[in-house]
Structures are given as C-alpha cells and as structure tokens.
PDB file of C-alpha atoms in Angstrom:
ATOM      1  CA  LEU A 765       0.006  -0.030   0.082  1.00 90.00           C
ATOM      2  CA  GLU A 766       2.824   2.404   0.842  1.00 91.00           C
ATOM      3  CA  GLN A 767       4.400   1.792  -2.539  1.00 92.00           C
ATOM      4  CA  VAL A 768       1.062   2.371  -4.301  1.00 90.00           C
ATOM      5  CA  ILE A 769       0.554   5.709  -2.405  1.00 92.00           C
ATOM      6  CA  GLU A 770       4.125   6.719  -3.309  1.00 93.00           C
ATOM      7  CA  LYS A 771       4.072   5.778  -6.964  1.00 91.00           C
ATOM      8  CA  VAL A 772       0.448   6.314  -7.980  1.00 91.00           C
ATOM      9  CA  GLY A 773      -1.261   8.266  -5.248  1.00 93.00           C
ATOM     10  CA  LYS A 774      -3.673   7.443  -2.373  1.00 93.00           C
ATOM     11  CA  PRO A 775      -6.484   5.109  -3.415  1.00 94.00           C
ATOM     12  CA  THR A 776     -10.052   5.836  -2.206  1.00 94.00           C
ATOM     13  CA  ALA A 777     -10.612   2.103  -1.338  1.00 95.00           C
ATOM     14  CA  VAL A 778      -8.666  -1.113  -0.985  1.00 94.00           C
ATOM     15  CA  ALA A 779     -10.302  -4.500  -1.527  1.00 93.00           C
ATOM     16  CA  VAL A 780      -8.767  -7.505   0.158  1.00 92.00           C
ATOM     17  CA  ASP A 781      -9.678 -11.210   0.633  1.00 89.00           C
ATOM     18  CA  ALA A 782     -10.470 -12.806   4.044  1.00 89.00           C
ATOM     19  CA  GLY A 783      -6.740 -13.594   4.691  1.00 90.00           C
ATOM     20  CA  TYR A 784      -6.043  -9.836   5.125  1.00 93.00           C
ATOM     21  CA  LYS A 785      -9.127  -9.013   7.177  1.00 94.00           C
ATOM     22  CA  THR A 786      -7.229  -8.226  10.426  1.00 94.00           C
ATOM     23  CA  PRO A 787      -7.580  -5.562  12.989  1.00 95.00           C
ATOM     24  CA  ALA A 788      -4.190  -4.025  12.056  1.00 95.00           C
ATOM     25  CA  ASN A 789      -5.145  -3.800   8.364  1.00 95.00           C
ATOM     26  CA  ALA A 790      -8.561  -2.320   9.085  1.00 96.00           C
ATOM     27  CA  LYS A 791      -6.954   0.215  11.462  1.00 96.00           C
ATOM     28  CA  SER A 792      -4.223   1.092   8.985  1.00 96.00           C
ATOM     29  CA  LEU A 793      -6.705   1.775   6.109  1.00 96.00           C
ATOM     30  CA  LEU A 794      -9.225   3.742   8.226  1.00 96.00           C
ATOM     31  CA  ASP A 795      -6.465   5.852   9.856  1.00 96.00           C
ATOM     32  CA  LYS A 796      -5.316   6.752   6.289  1.00 95.00           C
ATOM     33  CA  GLU A 797      -8.907   7.598   5.375  1.00 95.00           C
ATOM     34  CA  ILE A 798      -9.005   4.769   2.825  1.00 96.00           C
ATOM     35  CA  ARG A 799     -12.243   2.777   2.494  1.00 96.00           C
ATOM     36  CA  PRO A 800     -11.652  -0.916   3.503  1.00 96.00           C
ATOM     37  CA  VAL A 801     -13.420  -3.373   1.379  1.00 95.00           C
ATOM     38  CA  MET A 802     -13.347  -6.647   3.286  1.00 94.00           C
ATOM     39  CA  PRO A 803     -15.483  -9.791   2.909  1.00 92.00           C
ATOM     40  CA  TYR A 804     -17.773 -11.534   5.181  1.00 90.00           C
ATOM     41  CA  THR A 805     -15.974 -14.193   7.394  1.00 88.00           C
ATOM     42  CA  ARG A 806     -17.917 -17.065   8.913  1.00 86.00           C
ATOM     43  CA  PRO A 807     -17.724 -17.392  12.749  1.00 82.00           C
ATOM     44  CA  ARG A 808     -15.213 -20.145  13.628  1.00 84.00           C
ATOM     45  CA  THR A 809     -17.448 -21.726  16.347  1.00 85.00           C
ATOM     46  CA  LYS A 810     -18.199 -25.438  16.802  1.00 87.00           C
ATOM     47  CA  ASP A 811     -21.600 -26.463  15.689  1.00 88.00           C
ATOM     48  CA  GLY A 812     -24.138 -26.310  18.466  1.00 89.00           C
ATOM     49  CA  PHE A 813     -22.322 -23.600  20.352  1.00 92.00           C
ATOM     50  CA  PHE A 814     -23.242 -19.908  20.663  1.00 93.00           C
ATOM     51  CA  LYS A 815     -21.416 -17.663  18.079  1.00 92.00           C
ATOM     52  CA  LYS A 816     -19.421 -14.744  19.272  1.00 91.00           C
ATOM     53  CA  TYR A 817     -21.913 -12.242  18.016  1.00 91.00           C
ATOM     54  CA  GLU A 818     -24.504 -13.679  20.349  1.00 93.00           C
ATOM     55  CA  TYR A 819     -22.570 -12.334  23.251  1.00 95.00           C
ATOM     56  CA  VAL A 820     -23.223  -8.608  23.201  1.00 95.00           C
ATOM     57  CA  TYR A 821     -20.285  -6.226  23.851  1.00 94.00           C
ATOM     58  CA  ASP A 822     -21.126  -3.206  26.150  1.00 94.00           C
ATOM     59  CA  GLU A 823     -18.613  -0.587  25.244  1.00 92.00           C
ATOM     60  CA  HIS A 824     -19.490   1.666  28.153  1.00 94.00           C
ATOM     61  CA  TYR A 825     -18.878  -0.932  30.830  1.00 94.00           C
ATOM     62  CA  ASP A 826     -16.259  -2.808  28.779  1.00 94.00           C
ATOM     63  CA  CYS A 827     -17.810  -6.160  29.264  1.00 95.00           C
ATOM     64  CA  TYR A 828     -19.738  -8.810  27.344  1.00 96.00           C
ATOM     65  CA  ILE A 829     -23.307 -10.045  28.097  1.00 96.00           C
ATOM     66  CA  CYS A 830     -24.011 -13.677  27.479  1.00 94.00           C
ATOM     67  CA  PRO A 831     -27.311 -15.037  26.081  1.00 94.00           C
ATOM     68  CA  ASN A 832     -28.415 -15.783  29.740  1.00 93.00           C
ATOM     69  CA  ASN A 833     -27.884 -12.024  30.651  1.00 94.00           C
ATOM     70  CA  GLN A 834     -24.724 -12.709  32.735  1.00 94.00           C
ATOM     71  CA  ILE A 835     -21.647 -10.525  32.590  1.00 95.00           C
ATOM     72  CA  LEU A 836     -18.285 -11.543  31.325  1.00 95.00           C
ATOM     73  CA  GLU A 837     -15.801  -9.145  32.948  1.00 96.00           C
ATOM     74  CA  TYR A 838     -12.457  -7.964  31.581  1.00 96.00           C
ATOM     75  CA  ARG A 839      -9.552 -10.014  33.016  1.00 95.00           C
ATOM     76  CA  THR A 840      -6.240  -9.187  31.089  1.00 95.00           C
ATOM     77  CA  THR A 841      -4.760  -8.170  27.691  1.00 96.00           C
ATOM     78  CA  THR A 842      -2.485 -10.653  25.963  1.00 94.00           C
ATOM     79  CA  ARG A 843       0.731  -9.827  24.145  1.00 94.00           C
ATOM     80  CA  GLU A 844      -0.974 -10.121  20.859  1.00 93.00           C
ATOM     81  CA  GLY A 845      -3.332  -7.250  21.810  1.00 94.00           C
ATOM     82  CA  TYR A 846      -6.501  -9.318  22.660  1.00 95.00           C
ATOM     83  CA  ARG A 847      -8.519  -8.378  25.733  1.00 96.00           C
ATOM     84  CA  GLN A 848      -9.803 -11.384  27.554  1.00 96.00           C
ATOM     85  CA  TYR A 849     -13.236 -11.455  29.134  1.00 96.00           C
ATOM     86  CA  ALA A 850     -14.361 -14.215  31.440  1.00 96.00           C
ATOM     87  CA  SER A 851     -17.644 -15.426  32.997  1.00 95.00           C
ATOM     88  CA  ASN A 852     -18.268 -16.117  36.717  1.00 94.00           C
ATOM     89  CA  PRO A 853     -17.991 -19.993  37.120  1.00 93.00           C
ATOM     90  CA  GLU A 854     -20.436 -20.033  40.078  1.00 93.00           C
ATOM     91  CA  ILE A 855     -23.190 -18.648  37.941  1.00 93.00           C
ATOM     92  CA  CYS A 856     -22.221 -20.660  34.865  1.00 92.00           C
ATOM     93  CA  LYS A 857     -22.252 -24.133  36.466  1.00 90.00           C
ATOM     94  CA  THR A 858     -26.029 -23.822  37.049  1.00 92.00           C
ATOM     95  CA  CYS A 859     -26.745 -22.026  33.699  1.00 93.00           C
ATOM     96  CA  PRO A 860     -29.311 -23.853  31.461  1.00 93.00           C
ATOM     97  CA  PHE A 861     -27.141 -22.861  28.368  1.00 93.00           C
ATOM     98  CA  LEU A 862     -23.902 -24.188  29.691  1.00 92.00           C
ATOM     99  CA  GLU A 863     -23.704 -27.033  27.031  1.00 92.00           C
ATOM    100  CA  LYS A 864     -24.162 -24.450  24.228  1.00 92.00           C
ATOM    101  CA  CYS A 865     -21.668 -22.067  25.757  1.00 92.00           C
ATOM    102  CA  THR A 866     -18.468 -23.756  26.864  1.00 92.00           C
ATOM    103  CA  GLN A 867     -16.771 -27.099  27.317  1.00 91.00           C
ATOM    104  CA  ASN A 868     -14.378 -25.610  29.961  1.00 91.00           C
ATOM    105  CA  LYS A 869     -14.072 -28.029  32.862  1.00 92.00           C
ATOM    106  CA  ASP A 870     -14.025 -25.029  35.334  1.00 93.00           C
ATOM    107  CA  HIS A 871     -17.272 -23.757  33.760  1.00 93.00           C
ATOM    108  CA  ILE A 872     -15.712 -20.524  32.520  1.00 94.00           C
ATOM    109  CA  LYS A 873     -16.546 -18.938  29.155  1.00 95.00           C
ATOM    110  CA  PHE A 874     -13.680 -16.775  27.673  1.00 95.00           C
ATOM    111  CA  ILE A 875     -14.083 -14.277  24.866  1.00 95.00           C
ATOM    112  CA  HIS A 876     -11.225 -12.444  23.238  1.00 95.00           C
ATOM    113  CA  ARG A 877     -11.571  -9.058  21.715  1.00 95.00           C
ATOM    114  CA  HIS A 878      -8.764  -7.263  19.872  1.00 96.00           C
ATOM    115  CA  ILE A 879      -7.882  -3.726  21.064  1.00 96.00           C
ATOM    116  CA  TRP A 880      -8.590  -2.610  17.521  1.00 96.00           C
ATOM    117  CA  GLU A 881     -11.765  -4.696  17.045  1.00 95.00           C
ATOM    118  CA  HIS A 882     -13.927  -1.663  16.497  1.00 95.00           C
ATOM    119  CA  TYR A 883     -12.013  -0.983  13.208  1.00 96.00           C
ATOM    120  CA  VAL A 884     -12.974  -4.443  11.959  1.00 95.00           C
ATOM    121  CA  GLU A 885     -16.543  -3.747  13.052  1.00 94.00           C
ATOM    122  CA  GLU A 886     -16.495  -0.516  11.055  1.00 96.00           C
ATOM    123  CA  ALA A 887     -15.264  -2.423   8.015  1.00 95.00           C
ATOM    124  CA  ASP A 888     -18.133  -4.886   8.436  1.00 94.00           C
ATOM    125  CA  HIS A 889     -20.685  -2.063   8.559  1.00 95.00           C
ATOM    126  CA  LEU A 890     -19.224  -0.653   5.358  1.00 95.00           C
ATOM    127  CA  ARG A 891     -19.493  -4.149   3.745  1.00 93.00           C
ATOM    128  CA  HIS A 892     -23.225  -3.662   3.508  1.00 94.00           C
ATOM    129  CA  THR A 893     -23.063  -0.442   1.463  1.00 95.00           C
ATOM    130  CA  GLU A 894     -23.643  -0.402  -2.315  1.00 95.00           C
ATOM    131  CA  ILE A 895     -20.184   1.031  -2.960  1.00 95.00           C
ATOM    132  CA  ASN A 896     -18.389  -1.737  -1.157  1.00 94.00           C
ATOM    133  CA  LYS A 897     -20.517  -4.397  -2.843  1.00 93.00           C
ATOM    134  CA  ASN A 898     -19.576  -3.018  -6.280  1.00 93.00           C
ATOM    135  CA  ILE A 899     -15.908  -2.719  -5.482  1.00 93.00           C
ATOM    136  CA  TYR A 900     -15.807  -6.312  -4.167  1.00 91.00           C
ATOM    137  CA  GLU A 901     -17.536  -7.538  -7.342  1.00 89.00           C
ATOM    138  CA  LYS A 902     -14.747  -5.851  -9.467  1.00 89.00           C
ATOM    139  CA  ARG A 903     -12.106  -7.619  -7.287  1.00 85.00           C
ATOM    140  CA  LYS A 904     -13.464 -10.973  -8.457  1.00 78.00           C
ATOM    141  CA  GLU A 905     -13.449  -9.876 -12.130  1.00 79.00           C
ATOM    142  CA  THR A 906      -9.998  -8.314 -12.156  1.00 80.00           C
ATOM    143  CA  ILE A 907      -7.593  -9.700  -9.432  1.00 80.00           C
ATOM    144  CA  GLU A 908      -8.893 -13.257  -9.099  1.00 79.00           C
ATOM    145  CA  ARG A 909      -9.055 -13.483 -12.898  1.00 82.00           C
ATOM    146  CA  VAL A 910      -5.305 -12.891 -13.167  1.00 84.00           C
ATOM    147  CA  PHE A 911      -4.586 -15.681 -10.763  1.00 84.00           C
ATOM    148  CA  ALA A 912      -6.961 -18.042 -12.446  1.00 86.00           C
ATOM    149  CA  ASP A 913      -5.442 -17.284 -15.818  1.00 86.00           C
ATOM    150  CA  GLY A 914      -1.922 -17.775 -14.473  1.00 86.00           C
ATOM    151  CA  LYS A 915      -2.921 -21.183 -13.092  1.00 87.00           C
ATOM    152  CA  GLU A 916      -4.967 -22.298 -16.127  1.00 88.00           C
ATOM    153  CA  LYS A 917      -3.044 -20.844 -19.055  1.00 87.00           C
ATOM    154  CA  HIS A 918       0.430 -20.222 -17.845  1.00 86.00           C
ATOM    155  CA  GLY A 919       1.329 -23.356 -15.845  1.00 85.00           C
ATOM    156  CA  MET A 920       1.371 -21.768 -12.389  1.00 85.00           C
ATOM    157  CA  ARG A 921      -0.493 -24.601 -10.741  1.00 87.00           C
ATOM    158  CA  TRP A 922       2.782 -26.352  -9.968  1.00 86.00           C
ATOM    159  CA  THR A 923       6.515 -25.891 -10.751  1.00 84.00           C
ATOM    160  CA  THR A 924       9.486 -28.075 -11.703  1.00 85.00           C
ATOM    161  CA  LEU A 925      11.907 -25.532 -10.286  1.00 85.00           C
ATOM    162  CA  ARG A 926      13.508 -25.450  -6.838  1.00 91.00           C
ATOM    163  CA  GLY A 927      14.469 -22.425  -4.803  1.00 92.00           C
ATOM    164  CA  LEU A 928      12.925 -19.102  -4.005  1.00 93.00           C
ATOM    165  CA  GLY A 929      15.082 -17.246  -6.677  1.00 94.00           C
ATOM    166  CA  LYS A 930      14.132 -19.544  -9.566  1.00 92.00           C
ATOM    167  CA  LEU A 931      10.440 -19.562  -8.570  1.00 91.00           C
ATOM    168  CA  SER A 932      10.417 -15.750  -8.284  1.00 92.00           C
ATOM    169  CA  MET A 933      12.001 -15.456 -11.704  1.00 92.00           C
ATOM    170  CA  GLN A 934       9.505 -17.824 -13.285  1.00 90.00           C
ATOM    171  CA  ALA A 935       6.540 -15.920 -11.649  1.00 90.00           C
ATOM    172  CA  MET A 936       7.848 -12.526 -12.788  1.00 92.00           C
ATOM    173  CA  LEU A 937       8.403 -13.769 -16.402  1.00 92.00           C
ATOM    174  CA  THR A 938       4.904 -15.262 -16.386  1.00 90.00           C
ATOM    175  CA  PHE A 939       3.257 -12.044 -15.116  1.00 90.00           C
ATOM    176  CA  ALA A 940       5.328 -10.002 -17.568  1.00 93.00           C
ATOM    177  CA  ALA A 941       4.000 -12.155 -20.403  1.00 91.00           C
ATOM    178  CA  MET A 942       0.454 -11.722 -19.018  1.00 89.00           C
ATOM    179  CA  ASN A 943       0.976  -8.001 -18.851  1.00 89.00           C
ATOM    180  CA  LEU A 944       2.248  -7.866 -22.497  1.00 91.00           C
ATOM    181  CA  LYS A 945      -0.820  -9.872 -23.605  1.00 88.00           C
ATOM    182  CA  LYS A 946      -3.122  -7.344 -21.778  1.00 85.00           C
ATOM    183  CA  MET A 947      -1.370  -4.366 -23.361  1.00 87.00           C
ATOM    184  CA  ALA A 948      -1.603  -5.983 -26.900  1.00 89.00           C
ATOM    185  CA  ASN A 949      -5.449  -6.506 -26.280  1.00 84.00           C
ATOM    186  CA  TRP A 950      -5.813  -2.906 -25.266  1.00 81.00           C
ATOM    187  CA  THR A 951      -4.006  -1.537 -28.368  1.00 84.00           C
ATOM    188  CA  TRP A 952      -6.033  -3.857 -30.684  1.00 80.00           C
ATOM    189  CA  LYS A 953      -9.325  -2.571 -29.242  1.00 73.00           C
ATOM    190  CA  ARG A 954      -8.470   1.109 -30.009  1.00 66.00           C
ATOM    191  CA  PRO A 955      -9.356   2.454 -33.473  1.00 62.00           C
ATOM    192  CA  CYS A 956      -6.460   2.638 -35.896  1.00 54.00           C
ATOM    193  CA  PRO A 957      -4.961   6.159 -36.180  1.00 56.00           C
ATOM    194  CA  ALA A 958      -5.735   7.667 -39.642  1.00 50.00           C
TER     195      ALA A 958
END
C-alpha cells in the first residue's frame, strides 16, 4: 500500500480477501482515510455452540453480556493485543445454556476481543453499502481472474523448479508475459490512427 501511495497516489478504497481481514489492516486503512473493502468471514465456532456475535459487547462498561444475561468481565490483555473477558464459574455451572456455551471443565466462558476490534466492526458495517459491494464484485473480475489465468493458461498450478530465486524469476516472467498480452489486447481494441 505504501508503494502504491508513493508511486500512483492514495487510493479511495482497498479491496482484500479474508486472509487480510485483520484488526491491524482495518486500522491502517481507516486511519489513512481509505475505505476498507473486506469480505464476510464465517464465525469459527463449533456446531451447536453460541457464536461470538450472540454475546453482546457493552462498550460503556467494557464487558460482554451472554445469552443468559450474565456479565463476562475484563480479565487481562494478551501480548498479541487481545482483551480477555471471562464469566463467573459459580453462575455458569447452574446455567441452562452451559452445554451451548463452553466445554471448559471449570465452567468459565472466555471471549477475546482485539484492542482494534472496532476498526474491523466498522469495516463490516461498510461491507453492506452499495459502494463496497460494487468494488468487491470488481475484485473478483480483475484480481482473481489474473490468478486463475496464471494457473489455467500459464502453468502456475505447479512448478518443476526449486528455490525461491528460480520460482520468483518464473513468476515474474509469467506475469510480464500476461501484462504484455493485456497491453496488446488494449491496443488492438483502439481504433487505428488515420
């Protein structure tokens, strides 16, 4: 992104796939006043258990409220920047939802929230706008198409070479050839100068 800003100028929006949907990336884009276009990511919760969004975060009191209206209080912040919230085991062990909440032998439910989580939440709100939907559609048609063409038409599904240097050279030559094909197509579509 820094190289794009330096060479071309600051973009109005940046579309990424799910692998780049992180709190740090969302914060970086929003701080630079660049619209983040990030996809929906499914909750990574076991089947039959409550999803994280079913626990309501109370920003004012900095706590989570479980589906049984009990409070998960802040405990600590990890080195990775995640704030840990935990339930009261005395209340949880008699809860009717315990089987859907946690498998912890001490009957404690933990929820982790990144210190920059509100940036990801803002990116999720923007995901529902018409602008973001249109930009994300273009991503499929342009960026993903390049990778698909590289794999299908230019032998990038596998390699016979070994070593990072040789693989980098092969990838650069392949993408240079693909760029030349694109440029040729663009020039052929223009009318001939008279």
